[in-house]
Amino acid sequence: MAKSKAKKLREKLVREGNLNPEAKRSEFVFTDMRTRMTKTKKDHLYQFKHKNHQSQDGSDGSFYFAALLNCF
């Protein structure tokens, strides 16, 4: 594999007795600072906490049945 220009320059600085810039890097360089983009299993489970939640158009899957009894 070929070496990059930056790596060649770092090696040249070390050969000449200068400080390697890699030594000045903080420990946060090696941490993964990316945020999670996909939902976890728990996020999917708690997305709809109640099964018959109210929707925008009112069709939440529930119904109302009323029976009128005529007693004579």
Short mmCIF file of N, CA and C in Angstrom, two decimals:
data_model
loop_
_atom_site.label_atom_id
_atom_site.label_comp_id
_atom_site.label_asym_id
_atom_site.label_seq_id
_atom_site.Cartn_x
_atom_site.Cartn_y
_atom_site.Cartn_z
N MET A 1 0.83 -1.18 0.00
CA MET A 1 0.00 0.00 0.00
C MET A 1 0.88 1.25 0.00
N ALA A 2 0.48 2.25 -0.68
CA ALA A 2 1.26 3.48 -0.78
C ALA A 2 1.09 4.33 0.48
N LYS A 3 2.11 5.11 0.77
CA LYS A 3 2.06 6.02 1.92
C LYS A 3 1.52 7.36 1.46
N SER A 4 0.78 8.00 2.33
CA SER A 4 0.25 9.32 1.99
C SER A 4 1.35 10.37 2.20
N LYS A 5 1.12 11.54 1.63
CA LYS A 5 2.08 12.63 1.78
C LYS A 5 2.22 13.05 3.24
N ALA A 6 1.11 13.01 3.97
CA ALA A 6 1.14 13.41 5.37
C ALA A 6 1.96 12.43 6.20
N LYS A 7 1.81 11.14 5.91
CA LYS A 7 2.58 10.14 6.65
C LYS A 7 4.06 10.25 6.33
N LYS A 8 4.39 10.49 5.07
CA LYS A 8 5.78 10.68 4.68
C LYS A 8 6.38 11.88 5.40
N LEU A 9 5.61 12.96 5.50
CA LEU A 9 6.09 14.16 6.18
C LEU A 9 6.31 13.91 7.67
N ARG A 10 5.39 13.15 8.30
CA ARG A 10 5.56 12.82 9.72
C ARG A 10 6.82 11.98 9.95
N GLU A 11 7.03 11.00 9.08
CA GLU A 11 8.22 10.16 9.22
C GLU A 11 9.49 10.97 9.01
N LYS A 12 9.45 11.92 8.10
CA LYS A 12 10.62 12.77 7.86
C LYS A 12 10.91 13.64 9.08
N LEU A 13 9.85 14.17 9.73
CA LEU A 13 10.05 14.98 10.93
C LEU A 13 10.67 14.15 12.06
N VAL A 14 10.24 12.89 12.19
CA VAL A 14 10.79 12.02 13.24
C VAL A 14 12.26 11.71 12.94
N ARG A 15 12.57 11.45 11.67
CA ARG A 15 13.96 11.17 11.29
C ARG A 15 14.88 12.35 11.59
N GLU A 16 14.35 13.56 11.40
CA GLU A 16 15.15 14.76 11.63
C GLU A 16 15.22 15.13 13.10
N GLY A 17 14.52 14.40 13.96
CA GLY A 17 14.60 14.65 15.39
C GLY A 17 13.50 15.56 15.92
N ASN A 18 12.54 15.92 15.12
CA ASN A 18 11.43 16.76 15.58
C ASN A 18 10.34 15.90 16.22
N LEU A 19 9.38 16.55 16.84
CA LEU A 19 8.28 15.86 17.50
C LEU A 19 7.27 15.35 16.47
N ASN A 20 6.82 14.12 16.67
CA ASN A 20 5.81 13.56 15.79
C ASN A 20 4.45 14.18 16.14
N PRO A 21 3.74 14.76 15.17
CA PRO A 21 2.43 15.37 15.47
C PRO A 21 1.40 14.37 15.99
N GLU A 22 1.57 13.09 15.71
CA GLU A 22 0.64 12.08 16.23
C GLU A 22 0.68 12.00 17.74
N ALA A 23 1.80 12.35 18.34
CA ALA A 23 1.94 12.28 19.80
C ALA A 23 1.13 13.38 20.48
N LYS A 24 0.77 14.43 19.76
CA LYS A 24 0.01 15.54 20.35
C LYS A 24 -1.50 15.35 20.26
N ARG A 25 -1.93 14.27 19.64
CA ARG A 25 -3.37 14.04 19.51
C ARG A 25 -3.97 13.66 20.85
N SER A 26 -5.20 14.09 21.07
CA SER A 26 -5.86 13.76 22.33
C SER A 26 -6.49 12.37 22.23
N GLU A 27 -6.97 11.86 23.36
CA GLU A 27 -7.58 10.53 23.37
C GLU A 27 -8.96 10.53 22.72
N PHE A 28 -9.54 11.72 22.48
CA PHE A 28 -10.86 11.79 21.86
C PHE A 28 -10.81 11.50 20.36
N VAL A 29 -9.62 11.44 19.79
CA VAL A 29 -9.50 11.12 18.38
C VAL A 29 -9.97 9.69 18.12
N PHE A 30 -9.76 8.81 19.08
CA PHE A 30 -10.05 7.40 18.88
C PHE A 30 -11.46 7.01 19.31
N THR A 31 -12.23 7.95 19.86
CA THR A 31 -13.60 7.63 20.25
C THR A 31 -14.54 7.79 19.06
N ASP A 32 -15.61 7.03 19.09
CA ASP A 32 -16.61 7.09 18.03
C ASP A 32 -17.65 8.14 18.43
N MET A 33 -17.62 9.30 17.78
CA MET A 33 -18.50 10.41 18.13
C MET A 33 -19.74 10.48 17.24
N ARG A 34 -19.94 9.47 16.39
CA ARG A 34 -21.09 9.49 15.50
C ARG A 34 -22.36 9.16 16.28
N THR A 35 -23.46 9.75 15.85
CA THR A 35 -24.72 9.46 16.51
C THR A 35 -25.40 8.29 15.80
N ARG A 36 -26.24 7.60 16.55
CA ARG A 36 -26.94 6.45 16.01
C ARG A 36 -28.05 6.94 15.08
N MET A 37 -28.07 6.43 13.87
CA MET A 37 -29.04 6.89 12.88
C MET A 37 -30.28 6.00 12.84
N THR A 38 -30.12 4.71 13.07
CA THR A 38 -31.28 3.83 13.03
C THR A 38 -31.83 3.63 14.43
N LYS A 39 -33.09 3.31 14.53
CA LYS A 39 -33.72 3.11 15.82
C LYS A 39 -33.31 1.77 16.40
N THR A 40 -33.20 1.73 17.71
CA THR A 40 -32.91 0.48 18.37
C THR A 40 -34.20 -0.33 18.52
N LYS A 41 -34.07 -1.55 19.00
CA LYS A 41 -35.25 -2.41 19.17
C LYS A 41 -36.20 -1.79 20.19
N LYS A 42 -35.65 -1.22 21.25
CA LYS A 42 -36.49 -0.61 22.28
C LYS A 42 -37.22 0.63 21.73
N ASP A 43 -36.56 1.41 20.86
CA ASP A 43 -37.23 2.56 20.25
C ASP A 43 -38.42 2.11 19.41
N HIS A 44 -38.26 1.01 18.68
CA HIS A 44 -39.38 0.51 17.88
C HIS A 44 -40.52 0.01 18.77
N LEU A 45 -40.19 -0.62 19.89
CA LEU A 45 -41.23 -1.13 20.77
C LEU A 45 -42.03 0.00 21.42
N TYR A 46 -41.35 1.07 21.80
CA TYR A 46 -42.01 2.16 22.49
C TYR A 46 -42.50 3.27 21.56
N GLN A 47 -42.41 3.06 20.26
CA GLN A 47 -42.86 4.09 19.32
C GLN A 47 -44.37 4.30 19.46
N PHE A 48 -45.12 3.22 19.57
CA PHE A 48 -46.56 3.30 19.78
C PHE A 48 -46.86 2.68 21.13
N LYS A 49 -46.92 3.51 22.15
CA LYS A 49 -47.11 3.00 23.50
C LYS A 49 -48.49 2.39 23.67
N HIS A 50 -49.52 3.02 23.11
CA HIS A 50 -50.89 2.52 23.21
C HIS A 50 -51.31 2.02 21.84
N LYS A 51 -51.96 0.88 21.82
CA LYS A 51 -52.31 0.29 20.53
C LYS A 51 -53.34 1.12 19.78
N ASN A 52 -54.33 1.65 20.48
CA ASN A 52 -55.37 2.45 19.82
C ASN A 52 -55.12 3.93 20.06
N HIS A 53 -54.02 4.40 19.56
CA HIS A 53 -53.72 5.81 19.73
C HIS A 53 -54.52 6.65 18.73
N GLN A 54 -54.76 7.88 19.07
CA GLN A 54 -55.54 8.77 18.20
C GLN A 54 -54.69 9.20 17.02
N SER A 55 -55.25 9.10 15.83
CA SER A 55 -54.54 9.54 14.64
C SER A 55 -55.12 10.88 14.20
N GLN A 56 -54.56 11.43 13.14
CA GLN A 56 -54.97 12.74 12.66
C GLN A 56 -56.40 12.73 12.12
N ASP A 57 -56.77 11.67 11.38
CA ASP A 57 -58.09 11.64 10.75
C ASP A 57 -59.14 10.97 11.63
N GLY A 58 -58.78 10.51 12.81
CA GLY A 58 -59.75 9.93 13.72
C GLY A 58 -60.00 8.46 13.53
N SER A 59 -59.40 7.84 12.55
CA SER A 59 -59.59 6.41 12.34
C SER A 59 -58.49 5.66 13.08
N ASP A 60 -58.73 5.41 14.35
CA ASP A 60 -57.71 4.75 15.17
C ASP A 60 -57.97 3.27 15.33
N GLY A 61 -58.97 2.72 14.64
CA GLY A 61 -59.24 1.30 14.71
C GLY A 61 -60.31 0.95 15.73
N SER A 62 -60.70 1.87 16.56
CA SER A 62 -61.74 1.58 17.54
C SER A 62 -63.10 1.96 16.96
N PHE A 63 -64.16 1.42 17.53
CA PHE A 63 -65.50 1.72 17.04
C PHE A 63 -66.46 1.84 18.23
N TYR A 64 -67.62 2.38 17.96
CA TYR A 64 -68.64 2.58 18.98
C TYR A 64 -69.92 1.93 18.48
N PHE A 65 -70.49 1.06 19.28
CA PHE A 65 -71.71 0.36 18.89
C PHE A 65 -72.80 0.71 19.90
N ALA A 66 -73.88 1.26 19.41
CA ALA A 66 -74.99 1.62 20.27
C ALA A 66 -76.25 0.88 19.81
N ALA A 67 -76.90 0.22 20.72
CA ALA A 67 -78.11 -0.52 20.38
C ALA A 67 -79.26 0.09 21.16
N LEU A 68 -80.25 0.48 20.43
CA LEU A 68 -81.45 1.05 21.07
C LEU A 68 -82.51 -0.04 21.18
N LEU A 69 -82.96 -0.26 22.37
CA LEU A 69 -83.99 -1.28 22.59
C LEU A 69 -85.32 -0.60 22.85
N ASN A 70 -86.29 -0.97 22.12
CA ASN A 70 -87.64 -0.43 22.34
C ASN A 70 -88.39 -1.38 23.23
N CYS A 71 -88.69 -0.96 24.41
CA CYS A 71 -89.45 -1.78 25.37
C CYS A 71 -90.88 -1.27 25.43
N PHE A 72 -91.85 -2.10 25.13
CA PHE A 72 -93.25 -1.72 25.17
C PHE A 72 -93.93 -2.26 26.36
#
